[in-house]
């Protein structure tokens, strides 16, 4: 098992790993704070995430995505707190270790908190799309991006946002 996640009575979400436990809490304005409960650095974020955030300063989901995108647990604060907003979710969520699954064989497993589960290629080409690579994109950004490229209005209530192609890194 890689990790275990559960909701606390105050609405915070805790994630426990063999080397530590951390708590994520959503604040006003959908800012998310991180608090180390035990251990030293359970997600390997030292040196990637701003020190202030590791000491509890709340950040937006997009800020967390940018800070964690090159780590083994990209976008975990936003994804785990959103997961626990569901009223249909159980009390505990278990995530299998890398290379393992809770089924007989590991075929097309997904949905875990690790980069291998979270990061998938998104390939797009055409007018207005420069050649290169970028990080910090979520699957919910696909619809607003396509609408924008097609010259259609992007509804403000969509979860995602259009991809900023000015941030593409040349290959």
Coordinates of N, CA and C in Angstrom, one line a residue:
X1 N 0.8 -1.2 0.0 CA 0.0 0.0 0.0 C 0.9 1.2 0.0
X2 N 0.5 2.2 -0.8 CA 1.3 3.5 -0.9 C 0.8 4.4 0.2
X3 N -0.5 4.6 0.3 CA -1.0 5.6 1.3 C -2.4 5.3 1.6
X4 N -2.9 5.9 2.7 CA -4.2 5.8 3.2 C -4.7 7.3 3.4
X5 N -5.9 7.6 3.0 CA -6.4 8.9 3.2 C -7.7 8.8 3.9
X6 N -8.0 9.8 4.8 CA -9.2 9.8 5.5 C -9.6 11.3 5.9
X7 N -10.9 11.5 6.1 CA -11.4 12.8 6.5 C -11.4 12.9 8.0
X8 N -11.0 14.1 8.5 CA -11.1 14.4 9.9 C -12.4 15.0 10.3
X9 N -12.7 15.1 11.5 CA -14.0 15.6 12.0 C -14.1 17.1 11.6
X10 N -13.0 17.8 11.5 CA -13.1 19.3 11.2 C -13.1 19.5 9.7
X11 N -13.2 18.4 8.9 CA -13.3 18.5 7.4 C -11.9 18.5 6.7
X12 N -10.8 18.5 7.5 CA -9.5 18.3 6.9 C -9.4 16.9 6.4
X13 N -8.4 16.7 5.5 CA -8.1 15.4 4.9 C -6.7 15.0 5.3
X14 N -6.5 13.9 5.8 CA -5.2 13.4 6.2 C -4.8 12.3 5.2
X15 N -3.5 12.3 4.9 CA -2.9 11.2 4.1 C -1.7 10.7 4.8
X16 N -1.8 9.4 5.1 CA -0.7 8.7 5.8 C 0.1 7.8 4.9
X17 N 1.4 7.9 5.0 CA 2.3 7.0 4.3 C 3.2 6.4 5.3
X18 N 4.0 5.4 4.9 CA 4.9 4.7 5.9 C 5.9 5.7 6.5
X19 N 6.2 6.7 5.8 CA 7.2 7.7 6.3 C 6.7 9.0 6.8
X20 N 5.4 9.0 7.0 CA 4.8 10.2 7.6 C 3.3 10.5 7.3
X21 N 2.8 11.5 7.9 CA 1.4 11.8 7.6 C 1.2 13.3 7.5
X22 N 0.4 13.8 6.6 CA 0.1 15.2 6.4 C -1.4 15.4 6.3
X23 N -1.7 16.7 6.6 CA -3.1 17.1 6.6 C -3.3 18.2 5.6
X24 N -4.4 18.2 4.9 CA -4.8 19.2 3.9 C -6.1 19.8 4.3
X25 N -6.2 21.1 4.3 CA -7.5 21.7 4.7 C -7.8 22.8 3.7
X26 N -9.1 22.9 3.3 CA -9.6 23.9 2.4 C -10.1 25.1 3.2
X27 N -9.6 26.3 2.8 CA -10.0 27.5 3.5 C -10.8 28.4 2.6
X28 N -11.3 29.5 3.2 CA -12.1 30.5 2.4 C -11.3 30.8 1.1
X29 N -12.0 30.9 0.0 CA -11.4 31.2 -1.3 C -10.8 30.0 -1.9
X30 N -11.2 28.8 -1.4 CA -10.6 27.5 -2.0 C -9.1 27.4 -1.9
X31 N -8.5 28.1 -0.9 CA -7.1 28.0 -0.7 C -6.9 26.7 0.2
X32 N -5.8 26.0 -0.1 CA -5.5 24.7 0.6 C -4.2 24.9 1.4
X33 N -4.3 24.4 2.7 CA -3.1 24.5 3.5 C -2.6 23.0 3.7
X34 N -1.4 22.9 4.1 CA -0.7 21.7 4.3 C -0.1 21.7 5.7
X35 N -0.3 20.6 6.5 CA 0.3 20.6 7.8 C 0.9 19.2 8.0
X36 N 2.2 19.2 8.3 CA 2.9 17.9 8.6 C 2.4 17.4 9.9
X37 N 1.9 16.2 10.0 CA 1.4 15.7 11.3 C 2.5 14.8 11.9
X38 N 3.1 14.0 11.1 CA 4.2 13.1 11.6 C 5.2 12.9 10.4
X39 N 6.4 12.5 10.8 CA 7.4 12.2 9.8 C 8.2 13.4 9.4
X40 N 8.9 13.3 8.3 CA 9.7 14.4 7.8 C 9.3 15.0 6.5
X41 N 9.0 14.3 5.5 CA 8.7 14.8 4.2 C 8.0 13.7 3.4
X42 N 6.8 13.3 3.8 CA 6.2 12.1 3.2 C 5.9 12.1 1.7
X43 N 6.0 13.3 1.1 CA 5.7 13.4 -0.4 C 6.9 13.8 -1.2
X44 N 8.1 14.0 -0.5 CA 9.3 14.5 -1.2 C 9.1 15.9 -1.7
X45 N 8.5 16.8 -1.0 CA 8.2 18.1 -1.5 C 9.2 19.1 -1.1
X46 N 10.1 18.8 -0.2 CA 11.1 19.8 0.2 C 12.0 20.1 -1.0
X47 N 12.2 21.4 -1.2 CA 12.9 21.9 -2.4 C 12.1 22.1 -3.6
X48 N 10.8 21.7 -3.6 CA 9.9 21.9 -4.7 C 8.8 22.9 -4.3
X49 N 8.2 22.6 -3.2 CA 7.1 23.4 -2.7 C 7.7 24.6 -1.8
X50 N 7.2 25.8 -2.0 CA 7.7 26.9 -1.2 C 7.6 26.6 0.3
X51 N 8.7 27.0 1.0 CA 8.8 26.6 2.5 C 7.6 27.2 3.2
X52 N 7.0 28.3 2.9 CA 5.9 28.9 3.6 C 4.7 28.0 3.5
X53 N 4.5 27.4 2.3 CA 3.4 26.4 2.1 C 3.6 25.2 3.0
X54 N 4.8 24.7 3.1 CA 5.1 23.5 3.9 C 4.9 23.8 5.4
X55 N 4.9 25.1 5.7 CA 4.7 25.5 7.1 C 3.3 26.0 7.4
X56 N 2.4 25.7 6.4 CA 1.0 26.0 6.6 C 0.3 27.1 5.9
X57 N 1.1 27.9 5.2 CA 0.4 29.0 4.4 C -0.4 28.5 3.3
X58 N -1.7 28.8 3.2 CA -2.6 28.2 2.2 C -2.2 28.8 0.8
X59 N -2.4 27.9 -0.2 CA -2.1 28.3 -1.6 C -3.3 27.8 -2.4
X60 N -3.5 28.4 -3.6 CA -4.6 28.0 -4.5 C -4.3 26.6 -5.1
X61 N -5.3 25.9 -5.6 CA -5.0 24.7 -6.2 C -4.0 24.8 -7.4
X62 N -4.1 25.8 -8.2 CA -3.2 26.0 -9.3 C -1.8 26.2 -8.8
X63 N -1.6 26.9 -7.6 CA -0.3 27.1 -7.1 C 0.3 25.8 -6.6
X64 N -0.6 25.0 -6.0 CA -0.1 23.6 -5.6 C 0.3 22.8 -6.8
X65 N -0.5 22.9 -7.8 CA -0.2 22.1 -9.0 C 1.2 22.5 -9.6
X66 N 1.4 23.8 -9.7 CA 2.7 24.3 -10.2 C 3.8 23.8 -9.3
X67 N 3.6 23.9 -8.0 CA 4.7 23.5 -7.0 C 5.0 22.1 -7.0
X68 N 4.0 21.2 -7.2 CA 4.2 19.8 -7.1 C 4.3 19.0 -8.4
X69 N 4.1 19.7 -9.5 CA 4.0 19.0 -10.8 C 5.2 18.1 -11.2
X70 N 6.4 18.5 -10.7 CA 7.6 17.7 -11.0 C 7.9 16.7 -9.9
X71 N 7.0 16.5 -9.0 CA 7.3 15.6 -7.9 C 6.5 14.2 -8.1
X72 N 6.7 13.3 -7.2 CA 6.1 12.0 -7.3 C 4.6 12.1 -6.9
X73 N 4.2 13.2 -6.3 CA 2.8 13.4 -5.9 C 2.2 14.7 -6.4
X74 N 2.1 14.8 -7.8 CA 1.6 16.1 -8.4 C 0.2 16.4 -8.1
X75 N -0.1 17.6 -7.7 CA -1.5 18.1 -7.6 C -2.2 17.4 -6.4
X76 N -1.5 16.7 -5.5 CA -2.2 16.0 -4.5 C -3.1 16.8 -3.6
X77 N -2.7 18.0 -3.2 CA -3.6 18.8 -2.3 C -5.0 19.1 -2.9
X78 N -5.0 19.5 -4.2 CA -6.3 19.8 -4.9 C -7.1 18.5 -5.1
X79 N -6.4 17.5 -5.6 CA -7.1 16.2 -5.9 C -7.6 15.5 -4.7
X80 N -6.9 15.5 -3.6 CA -7.4 14.7 -2.4 C -8.5 15.5 -1.7
X81 N -8.4 16.8 -1.7 CA -9.5 17.5 -1.0 C -10.8 17.5 -1.9
X82 N -10.6 17.5 -3.2 CA -11.8 17.4 -4.1 C -12.4 16.1 -4.0
X83 N -11.6 15.0 -3.9 CA -12.1 13.7 -3.8 C -13.0 13.5 -2.5
X84 N -12.5 14.1 -1.4 CA -13.3 14.0 -0.2 C -14.5 14.9 -0.1
X85 N -14.7 15.7 -1.1 CA -15.9 16.5 -1.1 C -17.1 15.7 -1.5
X86 N -16.9 14.5 -2.1 CA -18.0 13.7 -2.6 C -18.7 13.1 -1.4
X87 N -20.0 13.2 -1.4 CA -20.8 12.6 -0.3 C -20.9 11.0 -0.5
X88 N -20.5 10.5 -1.6 CA -20.6 9.1 -1.9 C -19.3 8.4 -1.5
X89 N -18.3 9.1 -1.1 CA -17.0 8.5 -0.8 C -17.1 7.9 0.6
X90 N -16.4 6.8 0.7 CA -16.3 6.1 2.0 C -15.4 6.9 3.0
X91 N -15.2 6.3 4.2 CA -14.4 7.0 5.2 C -12.9 6.9 5.0
X92 N -12.5 5.8 4.3 CA -11.1 5.6 4.0 C -10.9 5.4 2.6
X93 N -9.7 5.9 2.1 CA -9.3 5.6 0.7 C -7.9 5.0 0.7
X94 N -7.8 3.9 0.2 CA -6.4 3.2 0.1 C -5.9 3.3 -1.3
X95 N -4.6 3.6 -1.4 CA -3.9 3.7 -2.7 C -2.9 2.6 -2.7
X96 N -2.9 1.9 -3.8 CA -1.9 0.8 -4.0 C -0.5 1.4 -4.2
X97 N 0.5 0.6 -3.9 CA 1.9 1.1 -4.1 C 2.2 1.0 -5.6
X98 N 3.2 1.7 -6.1 CA 3.5 1.7 -7.5 C 3.8 0.2 -7.9
X99 N 3.2 -0.2 -9.0 CA 3.4 -1.5 -9.6 C 2.5 -2.5 -9.0
X100 N 1.6 -2.1 -8.1 CA 0.7 -3.1 -7.5 C -0.7 -2.5 -7.7
X101 N -1.7 -3.4 -7.5 CA -3.1 -3.1 -7.7 C -3.9 -3.9 -6.7
X102 N -5.1 -3.5 -6.4 CA -5.9 -4.3 -5.5 C -6.7 -5.3 -6.2
X103 N -6.5 -5.5 -7.5 CA -7.1 -6.5 -8.3 C -6.1 -7.6 -8.6
X104 N -6.5 -8.7 -9.3 CA -5.6 -9.8 -9.6 C -4.5 -9.4 -10.5
X105 N -4.7 -8.5 -11.4 CA -3.6 -8.0 -12.3 C -3.7 -6.5 -12.4
X106 N -2.6 -5.9 -12.7 CA -2.5 -4.5 -12.8 C -2.6 -4.1 -14.3
X107 N -3.9 -4.0 -14.8 CA -4.1 -3.7 -16.1 C -4.9 -2.3 -16.1
X108 N -4.3 -1.3 -16.7 CA -4.9 0.0 -16.8 C -5.4 0.6 -15.5
X109 N -4.6 0.4 -14.5 CA -5.0 1.0 -13.2 C -4.8 2.5 -13.3
X110 N -5.6 3.2 -12.6 CA -5.5 4.7 -12.5 C -6.2 5.2 -11.3
X111 N -6.1 6.5 -11.0 CA -6.8 7.1 -9.9 C -6.0 7.2 -8.6
X112 N -4.7 6.8 -8.7 CA -3.9 7.0 -7.5 C -3.3 8.4 -7.4
X113 N -2.5 8.7 -6.3 CA -2.0 10.0 -6.1 C -0.6 10.2 -6.7
X114 N 0.0 9.1 -7.2 CA 1.4 9.3 -7.7 C 1.4 9.8 -9.2
X115 N 2.6 10.3 -9.6 CA 2.8 10.8 -10.9 C 2.4 9.8 -12.0
X116 N 2.7 8.5 -11.8 CA 2.5 7.5 -12.8 C 0.9 7.3 -13.0
X117 N 0.1 7.6 -12.0 CA -1.3 7.6 -12.1 C -1.9 8.9 -12.6
X118 N -1.3 10.0 -12.3 CA -1.9 11.3 -12.5 C -1.5 11.9 -13.9
X119 N -0.3 11.6 -14.3 CA 0.2 12.3 -15.5 C 0.0 11.5 -16.8
X120 N -0.8 12.0 -17.7 CA -1.0 11.4 -19.0 C -0.7 12.3 -20.1
X121 N -0.3 11.8 -21.3 CA 0.0 12.7 -22.4 C -1.3 13.4 -22.9
X122 N -1.1 14.6 -23.3 CA -2.2 15.4 -24.0 C -1.5 16.0 -25.2
X123 N -1.9 15.5 -26.4 CA -1.2 16.0 -27.6 C -2.2 16.8 -28.4
X124 N -1.8 17.9 -28.8 CA -2.7 18.8 -29.6 C -1.8 19.6 -30.5
X125 N -2.3 19.8 -31.7 CA -1.6 20.6 -32.7 C -2.6 21.4 -33.6
X126 N -2.2 22.4 -34.1 CA -3.0 23.3 -35.0 C -2.7 24.7 -34.8
X127 N -3.4 25.6 -35.5 CA -3.2 27.0 -35.4 C -3.4 27.5 -34.0
X128 N -2.4 28.3 -33.5 CA -2.5 28.9 -32.2 C -1.8 28.0 -31.1
X129 N -1.3 26.8 -31.6 CA -0.7 25.9 -30.6 C 0.7 25.7 -30.9
X130 N 1.6 26.3 -30.1 CA 3.1 26.1 -30.4 C 3.6 24.7 -30.1
X131 N 4.7 24.4 -30.8 CA 5.3 23.1 -30.5 C 6.1 23.1 -29.2
X132 N 6.0 22.1 -28.4 CA 6.7 22.1 -27.2 C 6.0 21.2 -26.1
X133 N 6.5 21.4 -24.9 CA 5.9 20.7 -23.8 C 5.5 21.7 -22.7
X134 N 4.6 21.2 -21.9 CA 4.2 22.0 -20.7 C 3.7 21.1 -19.6
X135 N 3.8 21.6 -18.4 CA 3.2 20.9 -17.2 C 2.1 21.8 -16.7
X136 N 1.6 21.4 -15.6 CA 0.6 22.2 -14.8 C -0.7 22.3 -15.6
X137 N -1.1 21.2 -16.3 CA -2.4 21.2 -17.0 C -3.2 20.0 -16.4
X138 N -4.5 20.3 -16.2 CA -5.4 19.2 -15.7 C -6.3 18.8 -16.8
X139 N -6.9 17.6 -16.7 CA -7.8 17.1 -17.7 C -9.0 18.0 -17.8
X140 N -9.4 18.7 -16.8 CA -10.6 19.6 -16.8 C -10.3 20.8 -17.6
X141 N -9.0 21.0 -18.0 CA -8.6 22.2 -18.9 C -8.9 21.9 -20.3
X142 N -9.2 20.7 -20.7 CA -9.4 20.3 -22.1 C -10.5 21.0 -22.7
X143 N -11.7 21.0 -22.1 CA -12.9 21.6 -22.7 C -12.7 23.1 -22.9
X144 N -12.3 23.9 -21.8 CA -12.1 25.3 -22.1 C -11.1 25.6 -23.1
X145 N -10.0 24.8 -23.2 CA -9.0 25.0 -24.2 C -9.5 24.9 -25.6
X146 N -10.3 23.8 -25.8 CA -10.8 23.6 -27.1 C -11.8 24.6 -27.5
X147 N -12.6 25.1 -26.6 CA -13.6 26.1 -26.8 C -12.9 27.4 -27.2
X148 N -11.8 27.7 -26.5 CA -11.0 29.0 -26.8 C -10.4 28.8 -28.2
X149 N -9.8 27.7 -28.5 CA -9.2 27.5 -29.8 C -10.2 27.6 -31.0
X150 N -11.4 27.2 -30.7 CA -12.5 27.3 -31.7 C -13.1 28.6 -31.8
X151 N -12.7 29.6 -30.9 CA -13.2 30.9 -30.9 C -14.6 31.0 -30.3
X152 N -14.9 30.0 -29.5 CA -16.2 30.0 -28.8 C -16.0 30.5 -27.3
X153 N -17.1 31.1 -26.8 CA -17.0 31.6 -25.4 C -16.8 30.4 -24.4
X154 N -16.0 30.7 -23.4 CA -15.7 29.7 -22.3 C -16.6 30.1 -21.1
X155 N -17.5 29.2 -20.8 CA -18.4 29.4 -19.7 C -17.6 29.6 -18.4
X156 N -17.9 30.6 -17.6 CA -17.1 30.9 -16.4 C -17.3 29.8 -15.3
X157 N -18.3 29.0 -15.4 CA -18.5 28.0 -14.3 C -17.8 26.7 -14.6
X158 N -17.0 26.6 -15.6 CA -16.3 25.3 -15.9 C -15.2 25.1 -14.8
X159 N -14.9 23.9 -14.4 CA -13.9 23.6 -13.5 C -12.5 24.0 -14.0
X160 N -12.2 23.8 -15.3 CA -10.9 24.0 -15.9 C -10.8 25.4 -16.4
X161 N -9.6 25.7 -16.9 CA -9.3 27.0 -17.5 C -8.5 26.7 -18.8
X162 N -8.7 27.6 -19.8 CA -7.9 27.4 -21.0 C -6.4 27.3 -20.8
X163 N -5.8 26.5 -21.5 CA -4.3 26.4 -21.4 C -3.6 27.6 -21.9
X164 N -2.7 28.1 -21.2 CA -1.9 29.3 -21.6 C -0.7 28.8 -22.4
X165 N -0.9 28.9 -23.7 CA 0.2 28.4 -24.6 C 1.4 29.2 -24.6
X166 N 1.4 30.4 -24.0 CA 2.6 31.2 -23.9 C 3.6 30.5 -22.9
X167 N 3.2 29.5 -22.1 CA 4.1 28.9 -21.2 C 4.6 27.6 -21.7
X168 N 4.4 27.3 -23.0 CA 5.0 26.1 -23.6 C 6.5 26.2 -23.6
X169 N 7.2 25.1 -23.2 CA 8.6 25.0 -23.2 C 9.0 24.4 -24.6
X170 N 9.9 25.0 -25.3 CA 10.3 24.4 -26.6 C 11.0 23.1 -26.4
X171 N 10.9 22.2 -27.4 CA 11.6 20.9 -27.2 C 12.9 20.9 -27.9

